[in-house]
XYZ file of C-alpha atoms in Angstrom:
742
model
C 0.000 0.000 0.000
C 1.266 3.478 -0.884
C -0.149 6.732 0.502
C 0.472 9.244 -2.234
C 0.048 13.003 -2.484
C 1.053 15.851 -4.766
C 4.498 17.244 -3.983
C 6.669 20.174 -4.905
C 10.392 20.178 -4.193
C 10.901 22.858 -1.513
C 14.100 23.932 -3.264
C 12.057 25.004 -6.292
C 8.928 26.475 -4.670
C 6.659 26.574 -1.636
C 3.287 25.649 -3.072
C 4.042 22.187 -1.626
C 1.002 20.296 -2.918
C -0.479 17.898 -0.339
C 0.149 19.315 3.165
C -0.460 17.364 6.386
C -1.045 19.612 9.400
C 0.275 17.455 12.247
C -1.758 18.884 15.108
C -0.902 15.977 17.399
C 0.058 15.437 21.010
C 3.573 16.394 22.037
C 5.227 13.289 23.531
C 8.321 11.147 23.273
C 8.491 8.478 20.592
C 7.434 4.904 21.289
C 7.327 3.716 17.675
C 3.620 3.020 17.764
C 2.794 6.698 18.135
C 4.503 7.943 14.967
C 2.468 10.145 12.663
C 2.753 7.517 9.901
C 3.671 3.890 10.600
C 4.869 1.898 7.568
C 4.354 -1.849 7.237
C 6.203 -4.127 4.814
C 6.395 -2.907 1.196
C 4.327 0.099 2.271
C 5.265 3.618 1.358
C 4.470 7.286 1.581
C 5.104 9.437 -1.459
C 4.630 13.142 -2.069
C 3.605 14.490 1.360
C 4.580 17.737 3.064
C 4.158 17.795 6.867
C 3.932 20.841 9.130
C 3.651 20.877 12.940
C 1.567 23.959 13.874
C 2.284 23.464 17.587
C 6.068 23.587 17.275
C 7.955 26.671 18.412
C 11.638 27.481 18.503
C 11.182 29.357 21.807
C 9.434 26.372 23.388
C 10.650 23.278 21.550
C 8.265 20.360 21.975
C 9.155 16.700 21.523
C 7.152 14.817 18.917
C 7.317 11.169 17.866
C 8.792 10.249 14.504
C 6.927 11.634 11.522
C 7.517 8.377 9.625
C 8.438 5.095 11.302
C 8.925 1.432 10.392
C 9.613 -1.429 12.800
C 9.916 -5.163 12.112
C 9.215 -4.710 8.415
C 10.840 -5.176 5.029
C 11.172 -2.677 2.166
C 9.173 0.192 3.647
C 9.847 3.482 1.863
C 9.584 7.242 2.315
C 9.946 9.075 -0.989
C 9.597 12.669 -2.123
C 8.448 14.032 1.227
C 9.135 17.227 3.163
C 8.882 17.903 6.899
C 8.968 21.669 7.366
C 9.575 21.874 11.123
C 10.025 18.357 12.388
C 11.402 17.083 15.661
C 12.270 13.510 14.666
C 11.867 12.887 10.961
C 12.246 9.229 9.998
C 12.832 6.221 12.228
C 13.660 2.659 11.188
C 13.862 0.302 14.164
C 15.167 3.239 16.176
C 13.593 1.805 19.347
C 13.518 -1.967 18.780
C 13.070 -4.668 16.137
C 14.915 -5.421 12.903
C 14.126 -4.314 9.353
C 15.397 -4.909 5.821
C 15.786 -2.845 2.662
C 14.404 0.442 4.000
C 14.316 3.119 1.270
C 14.617 6.839 1.980
C 14.614 8.893 -1.210
C 14.236 12.649 -1.782
C 13.517 13.549 1.817
C 13.738 17.216 2.833
C 13.264 19.091 6.073
C 14.277 21.045 9.137
C 14.589 18.945 12.295
C 15.156 19.882 15.904
C 16.419 16.484 17.116
C 17.171 14.044 14.261
C 16.527 14.027 10.550
C 16.576 10.229 10.432
C 17.453 7.539 12.966
C 18.179 4.212 11.294
C 19.108 1.078 13.242
C 19.229 -2.715 13.098
C 18.928 -3.580 9.420
C 19.719 -7.164 8.431
C 19.768 -6.481 4.687
C 20.618 -3.698 2.294
C 18.903 -0.320 2.573
C 19.281 2.787 0.419
C 19.220 6.445 1.381
C 19.569 9.024 -1.372
C 18.858 12.705 -1.817
C 18.335 13.399 1.886
C 18.396 17.150 2.586
C 18.504 18.323 6.227
C 18.697 22.109 6.424
C 17.296 24.893 8.682
C 16.217 26.885 5.630
C 13.155 24.733 4.942
C 11.421 26.138 8.032
C 12.835 29.631 7.742
C 11.784 30.045 4.103
C 8.362 28.409 4.436
C 5.133 30.422 4.215
C 3.970 28.058 6.997
C 6.022 30.064 9.479
C 3.589 32.479 11.162
C 6.074 33.380 13.892
C 8.586 34.291 11.179
C 11.332 32.293 12.855
C 14.637 33.555 11.474
C 17.178 31.336 9.742
C 19.992 32.429 12.068
C 17.977 31.476 15.149
C 17.143 28.034 13.743
C 20.797 27.498 12.809
C 21.880 28.350 16.348
C 19.489 25.739 17.740
C 20.255 22.966 15.245
C 24.016 23.488 15.534
C 23.666 22.821 19.254
C 21.070 20.023 19.208
C 20.369 18.318 15.856
C 21.873 15.147 14.411
C 21.252 14.925 10.675
C 21.573 11.137 10.382
C 21.825 8.967 13.492
C 22.859 5.478 12.413
C 23.285 2.196 14.271
C 23.754 -1.372 13.112
C 23.012 -1.225 9.385
C 24.441 -3.883 7.072
C 25.628 -2.859 3.599
C 23.399 0.235 3.500
C 24.151 2.633 0.648
C 24.007 6.457 0.877
C 24.140 8.880 -2.063
C 23.523 12.622 -2.305
C 23.266 13.243 1.436
C 23.143 17.030 1.962
C 23.247 18.121 5.612
C 23.651 21.669 6.848
C 24.121 23.291 10.287
C 23.823 20.334 12.676
C 25.681 19.376 15.837
C 26.678 16.156 14.066
C 25.963 15.763 10.378
C 26.242 11.972 10.563
C 26.721 10.068 13.810
C 27.244 6.299 13.772
C 26.805 4.629 17.157
C 27.111 1.172 18.682
C 24.655 -1.374 17.315
C 22.521 -3.901 19.150
C 23.297 -6.840 16.867
C 26.350 -5.795 14.827
C 28.114 -2.529 13.976
C 27.794 -0.396 10.870
C 29.319 -1.113 7.467
C 28.245 0.865 4.405
C 29.154 3.401 1.752
C 28.591 7.098 1.021
C 28.911 8.845 -2.345
C 28.377 12.345 -3.736
C 27.432 13.990 -0.461
C 27.995 17.322 1.286
C 27.930 17.832 5.049
C 28.662 21.456 5.884
C 28.689 23.980 8.736
C 28.331 21.338 11.425
C 30.186 20.931 14.706
C 31.462 17.535 13.539
C 30.504 16.514 10.022
C 30.941 12.742 10.559
C 31.279 11.276 14.056
C 32.027 7.551 14.174
C 31.607 5.998 17.602
C 31.328 2.455 16.235
C 32.091 0.703 12.941
C 32.315 -3.010 12.264
C 35.929 -3.679 13.280
C 36.349 -6.332 10.570
C 36.173 -3.588 7.938
C 34.289 -0.256 8.107
C 32.887 2.189 5.555
C 33.711 4.067 2.341
C 33.198 7.710 1.388
C 33.687 9.019 -2.158
C 33.356 12.371 -3.953
C 32.124 14.105 -0.811
C 32.686 17.411 1.007
C 32.931 17.422 4.813
C 32.858 20.645 6.810
C 32.928 20.818 10.613
C 34.182 23.461 12.995
C 35.530 20.774 15.341
C 36.131 17.820 13.021
C 35.395 16.993 9.432
C 35.605 13.326 10.468
C 36.253 11.835 13.890
C 36.690 8.060 13.871
C 36.803 6.671 17.401
C 35.914 3.141 16.273
C 38.013 0.105 15.496
C 36.913 0.074 11.848
C 38.514 1.847 8.920
C 37.199 4.616 6.648
C 38.291 4.392 2.996
C 37.956 7.804 1.324
C 38.458 8.902 -2.277
C 38.126 12.483 -3.505
C 36.976 13.756 -0.107
C 37.392 17.470 0.610
C 37.673 18.324 4.305
C 37.692 21.800 5.826
C 38.975 20.747 9.252
C 40.562 17.868 11.166
C 40.287 14.195 10.212
C 41.190 11.864 13.064
C 41.284 8.093 13.469
C 41.771 5.116 11.175
C 41.361 6.590 7.694
C 42.902 6.095 4.255
C 42.600 8.798 1.586
C 42.879 8.325 -2.170
C 42.727 10.774 -5.047
C 41.212 9.837 -8.394
C 41.707 12.848 -10.640
C 39.696 11.607 -13.599
C 36.796 10.664 -11.342
C 36.725 13.729 -9.094
C 33.931 15.581 -10.858
C 31.625 12.629 -11.400
C 28.019 13.193 -10.344
C 25.042 10.861 -10.504
C 22.680 12.094 -13.239
C 19.184 13.103 -12.182
C 17.482 11.418 -15.152
C 14.909 8.678 -14.554
C 12.553 7.620 -17.362
C 10.066 9.078 -19.848
C 6.649 8.880 -18.241
C 3.670 7.730 -20.339
C 0.727 9.868 -21.387
C -1.946 10.568 -18.755
C -4.372 7.985 -20.107
C -5.541 5.017 -18.027
C -6.741 1.604 -19.235
C -7.813 -0.838 -16.505
C -7.539 -4.538 -17.266
C -10.567 -6.608 -16.315
C -9.614 -10.273 -16.387
C -9.226 -13.351 -14.217
C -7.364 -12.303 -11.051
C -7.080 -15.779 -9.534
C -4.452 -17.241 -11.862
C -6.831 -20.005 -12.954
C -7.083 -19.056 -16.645
C -4.692 -17.628 -19.207
C -5.132 -13.879 -19.768
C -2.361 -13.444 -22.364
C -4.638 -12.736 -25.333
C -6.997 -10.346 -23.555
C -4.143 -8.447 -21.916
C -2.353 -8.132 -25.249
C -5.533 -6.796 -26.829
C -5.815 -4.052 -24.202
C -2.139 -3.175 -24.637
C -2.703 -2.782 -28.370
C -5.714 -0.556 -27.724
C -3.554 1.618 -25.461
C -0.914 1.943 -28.165
C -3.196 4.317 -30.094
C -2.917 6.991 -27.383
C -0.115 5.860 -25.100
C -0.724 5.662 -21.379
C -0.955 3.146 -18.553
C -2.466 -0.328 -18.683
C -3.257 -1.094 -15.058
C -3.377 -4.596 -13.574
C -5.227 -4.412 -10.242
C -3.971 -6.568 -7.391
C -4.350 -10.282 -8.076
C -2.752 -13.249 -9.853
C -2.581 -13.223 -13.662
C -1.624 -16.327 -15.644
C 0.441 -15.812 -18.820
C 0.842 -18.880 -21.020
C 1.986 -16.750 -23.975
C 4.413 -13.884 -24.417
C 3.092 -10.326 -24.499
C 4.462 -7.070 -25.948
C 4.090 -3.627 -24.376
C 3.840 -1.139 -27.282
C 5.814 2.081 -27.531
C 4.616 4.772 -25.150
C 2.675 2.344 -22.939
C 3.381 1.321 -19.356
C 2.198 -1.974 -17.867
C 1.555 -1.119 -14.231
C 0.625 -3.142 -11.179
C -0.611 -2.093 -7.777
C 2.770 -1.405 -6.116
C 3.338 2.338 -5.983
C 6.519 1.845 -3.960
C 9.313 -0.743 -3.995
C 7.735 -4.091 -3.128
C 8.553 -7.670 -2.231
C 6.795 -10.368 -0.250
C 7.328 -10.521 3.494
C 6.605 -13.391 5.838
C 3.895 -14.650 3.474
C 1.759 -11.561 4.049
C 2.164 -9.215 1.089
C -0.443 -8.980 -1.643
C -0.359 -6.964 -4.869
C -0.085 -7.690 -8.600
C 1.583 -10.992 -9.502
C 2.112 -12.459 -12.974
C 2.274 -16.264 -12.949
C 4.306 -17.351 -15.979
C 4.348 -20.670 -17.773
C 5.487 -19.308 -21.136
C 9.209 -19.866 -21.619
C 9.528 -22.248 -18.681
C 11.056 -25.141 -20.607
C 14.262 -27.100 -20.880
C 14.234 -26.193 -24.579
C 13.922 -22.447 -23.933
C 16.739 -20.276 -25.274
C 17.789 -16.729 -24.490
C 17.142 -15.808 -28.133
C 13.430 -16.591 -27.875
C 10.990 -13.744 -27.193
C 10.913 -12.805 -23.532
C 7.789 -13.247 -21.440
C 7.296 -9.456 -21.638
C 8.819 -7.433 -24.474
C 9.077 -3.670 -24.072
C 9.188 -1.549 -27.182
C 10.770 1.915 -27.366
C 9.655 4.256 -24.530
C 7.630 1.583 -22.798
C 7.987 0.174 -19.335
C 6.777 -2.017 -16.517
C 6.159 -0.889 -12.946
C 4.822 -2.271 -9.671
C 4.526 -5.946 -10.730
C 6.004 -9.170 -9.392
C 6.721 -11.870 -11.990
C 7.044 -15.516 -10.978
C 7.832 -18.596 -13.037
C 5.806 -20.315 -10.394
C 6.332 -23.909 -11.548
C 10.095 -23.427 -11.789
C 11.183 -23.773 -8.177
C 14.633 -25.380 -7.827
C 13.788 -28.310 -5.552
C 13.599 -31.689 -7.287
C 13.864 -29.812 -10.571
C 16.735 -30.888 -12.786
C 16.156 -28.015 -15.203
C 15.423 -24.428 -14.153
C 15.910 -22.893 -17.584
C 13.580 -20.122 -18.819
C 13.527 -17.305 -21.332
C 14.176 -13.763 -20.124
C 11.301 -12.422 -18.056
C 11.602 -8.917 -19.570
C 13.383 -7.681 -22.694
C 13.692 -4.189 -24.155
C 13.936 -3.698 -27.909
C 14.596 0.038 -28.120
C 15.626 3.193 -26.313
C 14.076 4.583 -23.102
C 12.687 1.322 -21.736
C 12.272 1.009 -17.984
C 11.545 -1.404 -15.152
C 10.640 0.152 -11.788
C 9.499 -1.322 -8.451
C 9.286 -4.883 -9.783
C 10.283 -8.331 -8.573
C 11.251 -11.443 -10.560
C 11.126 -14.893 -8.983
C 12.409 -18.259 -10.248
C 13.467 -17.015 -13.695
C 16.677 -18.344 -15.157
C 17.108 -14.970 -16.879
C 15.681 -11.699 -15.560
C 15.924 -8.486 -17.602
C 17.628 -8.029 -20.994
C 18.061 -4.348 -21.892
C 20.958 -4.921 -24.305
C 21.439 -2.139 -26.869
C 18.761 -0.015 -25.191
C 19.931 3.586 -24.906
C 18.863 5.406 -21.741
C 17.369 2.298 -20.176
C 16.374 2.657 -16.525
C 16.067 -0.077 -13.892
C 15.167 0.912 -10.333
C 14.302 -1.164 -7.286
C 14.258 -4.501 -9.088
C 14.190 -7.257 -6.448
C 15.041 -10.722 -7.751
C 15.703 -14.386 -7.161
C 17.070 -15.472 -10.565
C 19.212 -18.476 -11.436
C 21.550 -17.748 -14.384
C 21.591 -14.031 -15.243
C 19.600 -11.337 -13.463
C 20.281 -8.315 -15.667
C 21.951 -7.852 -19.048
C 22.153 -4.230 -20.135
C 23.839 -2.168 -22.842
C 23.598 0.891 -25.019
C 24.361 4.472 -24.077
C 23.633 6.266 -20.793
C 21.731 3.483 -19.049
C 21.058 3.482 -15.293
C 20.629 0.605 -12.835
C 19.944 1.697 -9.252
C 18.731 0.336 -5.953
C 18.453 -3.314 -7.026
C 18.879 -6.478 -4.959
C 19.203 -10.226 -5.636
C 18.621 -12.715 -2.827
C 17.029 -16.147 -2.581
C 14.864 -14.842 0.249
C 12.857 -12.985 -2.401
C 11.578 -16.403 -3.477
C 11.380 -17.869 -0.004
C 9.275 -15.152 1.646
C 6.029 -15.152 -0.270
C 2.390 -15.038 0.770
C 0.645 -18.250 1.789
C -1.802 -17.909 -1.117
C 1.089 -17.413 -3.505
C 3.046 -20.305 -1.973
C 0.139 -22.698 -2.488
C 0.288 -22.070 -6.245
C 4.013 -22.748 -6.604
C 5.881 -25.947 -7.418
C 9.285 -27.122 -6.141
C 9.539 -23.950 -4.068
C 12.224 -23.279 -1.481
C 11.610 -22.579 2.195
C 13.922 -21.298 4.887
C 15.199 -24.828 5.470
C 16.127 -25.347 1.804
C 17.316 -21.848 0.911
C 21.015 -22.706 0.901
C 21.031 -26.361 -0.155
C 18.314 -25.811 -2.773
C 19.117 -22.356 -4.201
C 22.448 -20.737 -3.330
C 24.881 -23.644 -3.122
C 23.769 -25.844 -6.049
C 22.840 -23.029 -8.466
C 23.502 -19.332 -8.018
C 26.912 -19.461 -6.328
C 28.041 -21.726 -9.169
C 26.507 -20.080 -12.219
C 24.681 -16.766 -11.661
C 26.097 -13.799 -13.592
C 24.169 -11.100 -11.741
C 24.782 -8.061 -13.953
C 26.291 -8.143 -17.444
C 27.062 -4.811 -19.141
C 27.344 -4.945 -22.919
C 28.468 -2.584 -25.673
C 27.718 1.102 -25.313
C 28.874 4.059 -23.243
C 28.448 5.560 -19.779
C 26.492 2.804 -18.055
C 25.831 3.680 -14.402
C 25.166 1.124 -11.658
C 24.729 2.282 -8.079
C 23.240 1.318 -4.717
C 22.940 -2.272 -5.932
C 23.658 -5.543 -4.118
C 23.570 -9.294 -4.686
C 23.721 -12.164 -2.223
C 25.022 -15.485 -3.492
C 25.829 -14.939 -7.202
C 28.839 -16.414 -8.985
C 29.956 -13.099 -10.525
C 28.454 -9.786 -9.455
C 29.322 -7.466 -12.363
C 30.807 -8.227 -15.784
C 31.688 -5.484 -18.268
C 31.743 -6.861 -21.797
C 32.449 -3.668 -23.713
C 30.847 -0.562 -22.228
C 33.143 2.467 -22.342
C 32.980 4.859 -19.414
C 30.928 2.502 -17.225
C 30.697 3.438 -13.526
C 29.637 1.382 -10.486
C 29.100 3.159 -7.152
C 28.113 1.874 -3.709
C 27.801 -1.757 -4.768
C 28.073 -4.880 -2.676
C 28.167 -8.660 -2.890
C 27.952 -11.276 -0.168
C 28.648 -15.024 -0.280
C 29.687 -14.971 -3.942
C 31.101 -18.035 -5.644
C 33.409 -16.258 -8.084
C 34.381 -12.632 -8.666
C 32.836 -9.302 -7.735
C 34.018 -7.372 -10.825
C 35.002 -8.957 -14.152
C 36.379 -6.480 -16.696
C 36.322 -8.014 -20.191
C 36.550 -4.985 -22.485
C 35.710 -1.292 -22.547
C 36.395 0.726 -19.393
C 34.947 0.602 -15.894
C 35.365 2.653 -12.712
C 34.210 1.224 -9.377
C 34.031 3.231 -6.140
C 32.651 2.107 -2.794
C 32.547 -1.645 -3.440
C 31.961 -3.884 -0.420
C 32.249 -7.673 -0.410
C 32.454 -10.552 2.008
C 34.328 -13.165 -0.020
C 35.391 -14.218 -3.511
C 37.824 -12.398 -5.777
C 37.738 -8.629 -5.921
C 38.309 -8.445 -9.682
C 39.525 -10.090 -12.867
C 41.034 -7.966 -15.648
C 40.678 -9.633 -19.028
C 40.625 -6.577 -21.288
C 40.177 -2.820 -21.413
C 40.763 -0.698 -18.309
C 39.555 -0.958 -14.717
C 39.801 1.626 -11.920
C 38.979 0.587 -8.354
C 38.671 3.079 -5.496
C 37.603 2.893 -1.840
C 36.839 -0.831 -1.689
C 36.532 -2.988 1.403
C 36.362 -6.685 2.171
C 35.418 -8.227 5.502
C 38.648 -9.039 7.371
C 40.733 -7.221 4.747
C 41.162 -3.481 5.244
C 44.257 -3.214 3.056
C 42.889 -3.259 -0.507
C 44.062 -0.058 -2.128
C 43.499 1.984 -5.248
C 43.941 0.100 -8.527
C 44.170 1.800 -11.932
C 44.659 -1.024 -14.403
C 44.989 -1.350 -18.171
C 44.970 -4.790 -19.735
C 48.175 -5.736 -21.535
C 47.657 -8.348 -24.277
C 49.828 -11.437 -24.261
C 53.193 -10.844 -25.916
C 53.186 -12.582 -29.326
C 56.359 -14.349 -28.285
C 54.711 -15.728 -25.151
C 52.903 -19.066 -25.498
C 49.148 -18.582 -25.325
C 47.374 -20.565 -22.609
C 45.346 -23.332 -24.236
C 43.004 -25.880 -22.682
C 42.050 -28.911 -24.798
C 39.209 -30.987 -23.325
C 39.519 -34.723 -23.876
C 36.704 -34.986 -26.455
C 36.630 -36.344 -30.011
C 36.409 -32.751 -31.282
C 39.560 -31.696 -29.436
C 41.528 -34.770 -30.465
C 40.407 -34.660 -34.102
C 42.443 -33.059 -36.875
C 41.481 -31.719 -40.287
C 42.829 -34.934 -41.775
C 40.763 -37.001 -39.378
C 37.827 -34.771 -38.290
C 34.803 -35.581 -36.149
C 31.129 -35.146 -36.982
C 29.916 -31.683 -35.992
C 26.425 -32.416 -34.688
C 24.938 -34.638 -32.045
C 21.585 -35.445 -33.488
C 18.056 -35.486 -32.160
C 17.851 -36.667 -28.599
C 18.391 -34.394 -25.635
C 21.362 -36.052 -23.932
C 23.735 -37.015 -26.736
C 26.867 -34.945 -26.119
C 30.475 -35.267 -24.971
C 31.329 -35.456 -21.283
C 34.957 -34.827 -20.379
C 37.215 -34.202 -17.406
C 36.321 -30.818 -15.912
C 38.279 -27.799 -17.115
C 38.559 -24.330 -15.546
C 37.550 -21.603 -17.996
C 37.658 -18.718 -15.506
C 40.815 -17.405 -17.200
C 39.806 -18.464 -20.721
C 38.345 -15.883 -23.107
C 37.572 -17.862 -26.288
C 36.461 -21.184 -27.660
C 38.194 -22.043 -30.967
C 37.851 -24.856 -33.477
C 38.059 -25.677 -37.154
C 34.714 -26.154 -38.914
C 34.130 -27.794 -42.285
C 30.936 -26.822 -44.142
C 30.171 -28.693 -47.394
C 28.344 -25.753 -48.967
C 27.062 -22.292 -48.147
C 23.529 -23.695 -48.358
C 24.291 -25.710 -45.238
C 25.149 -22.539 -43.339
C 21.557 -21.275 -43.277
C 20.390 -24.590 -41.833
C 23.088 -24.433 -39.153
C 22.291 -20.875 -38.084
C 18.551 -21.552 -38.035
C 18.316 -25.020 -36.501
C 21.296 -25.611 -34.223
C 22.490 -24.740 -30.735
C 25.993 -24.898 -29.294
C 26.012 -25.839 -25.615
C 28.464 -26.267 -22.741
C 27.632 -27.172 -19.161
C 29.157 -27.883 -15.770
C 26.711 -30.664 -14.849
C 27.952 -33.439 -17.100
C 24.767 -33.316 -19.194
C 22.519 -30.959 -21.113
C 19.981 -28.425 -19.800
C 21.372 -28.274 -16.253
C 23.964 -25.592 -15.416
C 24.192 -24.975 -19.135
C 25.116 -22.019 -21.333
C 23.880 -22.130 -24.901
C 24.258 -20.161 -28.095
C 21.804 -20.286 -30.981
C 23.670 -21.307 -34.126
C 23.214 -17.900 -35.694
C 24.509 -16.112 -32.601
C 27.428 -18.512 -32.226
C 28.635 -18.062 -35.802
C 27.781 -14.372 -36.120
C 30.670 -12.453 -37.658
C 32.715 -15.581 -38.418
C 32.489 -15.206 -42.245
C 31.820 -18.912 -42.777
C 32.494 -20.168 -46.301
C 32.275 -23.563 -47.997
C 35.209 -25.722 -46.907
C 37.334 -25.368 -43.789
C 36.881 -22.322 -41.528
C 38.500 -21.227 -38.270
C 35.910 -20.262 -35.632
C 36.768 -18.144 -32.584
C 33.917 -17.198 -30.210
C 34.157 -15.099 -27.007
C 33.325 -16.747 -23.694
C 32.623 -13.584 -21.703
C 29.486 -13.432 -19.573
C 28.714 -17.143 -19.441
C 25.400 -17.497 -17.657
C 23.733 -20.613 -16.347
C 26.957 -22.539 -15.864
C 30.043 -22.596 -13.636
C 33.060 -21.532 -15.763
C 35.481 -23.145 -13.316
C 34.012 -26.616 -13.833
C 33.053 -27.095 -17.508
C 32.684 -30.788 -18.268
C 30.208 -31.288 -21.139
C 29.779 -29.994 -24.699
C 27.385 -30.494 -27.605
C 26.492 -28.958 -30.929
C 22.851 -29.881 -31.025
C 20.661 -30.194 -34.102
C 17.299 -29.068 -32.703
C 15.099 -30.595 -35.427
C 15.492 -34.376 -35.125
C 13.615 -35.096 -38.356
C 15.910 -32.908 -40.407
C 19.321 -34.119 -41.472
C 22.512 -32.418 -42.426
C 25.635 -34.350 -43.247
C 29.205 -33.533 -44.020
C 29.835 -30.824 -41.400
C 32.982 -31.604 -39.413
C 34.803 -30.230 -36.363
C 38.485 -30.499 -35.425
C 41.041 -28.994 -33.050
C 38.587 -27.701 -30.449
C 40.252 -25.808 -27.590
C 39.712 -22.997 -25.114
C 42.220 -20.142 -25.280
C 43.151 -17.138 -23.146
C 43.758 -14.769 -26.061
């Protein structure tokens, strides 16, 4: 549920929009007596709050304006508190929460702007503005309280952000002015703080950042930030470390701190762009909401009707069965009931859920149409998508098509969740794509993006997204995980071995920030984007590498991880700043450029013990394994984590055969010793694209970057599969198959 009003940014005007006059009792906070209490996946959006009983000459205590307790993914967005006492609280008094979102929050506060404690999973705070001017400049100021008087009070009494035991929480664009402490981090109940700050300014405070407690195993990062305090810019009294890059300080910095300078990155700012909103035209879908009957055709018909004008096709809360793929036309948004970031919690949450059977098949390929295709300037918002029969327990094959694919510029996915999909979102070659608050439990690849100026922000992958669903929802699902099977049914056998969480393809200036994944194999892989940037990112319990740089250029600042490799450099350039690993505080700045192998240096080659590898042109092997679904070559496992290409010689009798190969074949490798399980596949046309195949012998060299669905360190099976058993093609031969590093 989202409570939504009309809102004007107080930095641009004071008409405000929807104003709440909080004429309530003055009393200390108990949690239950907050002005607005937020349950799980609940939000407030676009409210301005004024306390008519507050006075600077007789300051009265008030409970929190907004508060959440034992909840998950509550959010406060685009709200202003003109003269607050305590603004936002998240488990400030008791309880534990997850994924709290505070976004575009403005106000003047006489005690605390926000008090955030005891989070067991990743939260995000961005564009938080705490400043005395919002009261002083407000027309809702009948006593005409002067700015200087408010500043005197807040400099003596106010804490902008009071933080306790938050795990992995990400802060961007925090702007705090004239407080006693801009940010104070105190001892936690359960653990101590670890997180990251970027692009912030804390000015005219007594102490800009006061650190009483950080997690002593590591600490926090601060990047591209200005700190101004009359006493201290930063005072670290904790046992943790602060990694800083491009931080400007006007006064003393004391305690365990490292400082780095990244000249080429110093002026980087997060762009304010989001997505192109649809026309103000509403179409409400009226179909089966129980999930009992397929609504694909009727939903597609309404989407086509909406294409004539543009606008929103609204799916009210309920369960909608899709047995066929659908397309969202240009200028149309497919919208569900979630007006704020949403996920299931403790089997309680309702909302709009798509139950998918289309594309849930062992024969599904990533080249097939996605469940939902978004055309240029179209999007999806407020919907949870579940391949509900594709749970991982007792399921030898969890393959699916992509849940969502964009086919043009300006596509977007906002406040959505994807459950039990092998492949999540494909926005390859989509300029200005925008993904925000996508919560997932995917198996092979969560996001694949590319094009120019795309943004991914505030996203999270975790198997708990699948585990914690409503009882009604759970009763519809098959082979579903529970808390008891989360690790041995989801993380350990699948995602930690094969999941490529985020793959960035060709293009320029991709931005990823405030994004986290628990239990992938690789967190981020750059396959060719130039000028890509990743800020405030984190990965926990990964099986492989946090950052894989294949080609193009990538800058990473504020990266936190628990385990796995920090990075692999396989091509292009990679800059790493202000990174931290649990129990390793010593990782420093890295500015790396890949150096190709010297031509005089032997190239690393791995030859699997298969007939294709052992064959020669004089004694070749048949290219295809025909017809049935298991006929391939199993071999002793090889580690491809440092390999970049698969190479072989291919004989084609005639050019006529080439069309049949590209249309009707698939090339497959796996780490399970068989097909369809932990498998990566290429359609024949994709595999041979750009190879200039001619009649006779050809040399084929295909890149291995971004393998999804399989574990590159344990490849043990291969097949070139002819997908039409009744068709025949003879004479194609393979020889000298090997994996190479360059």
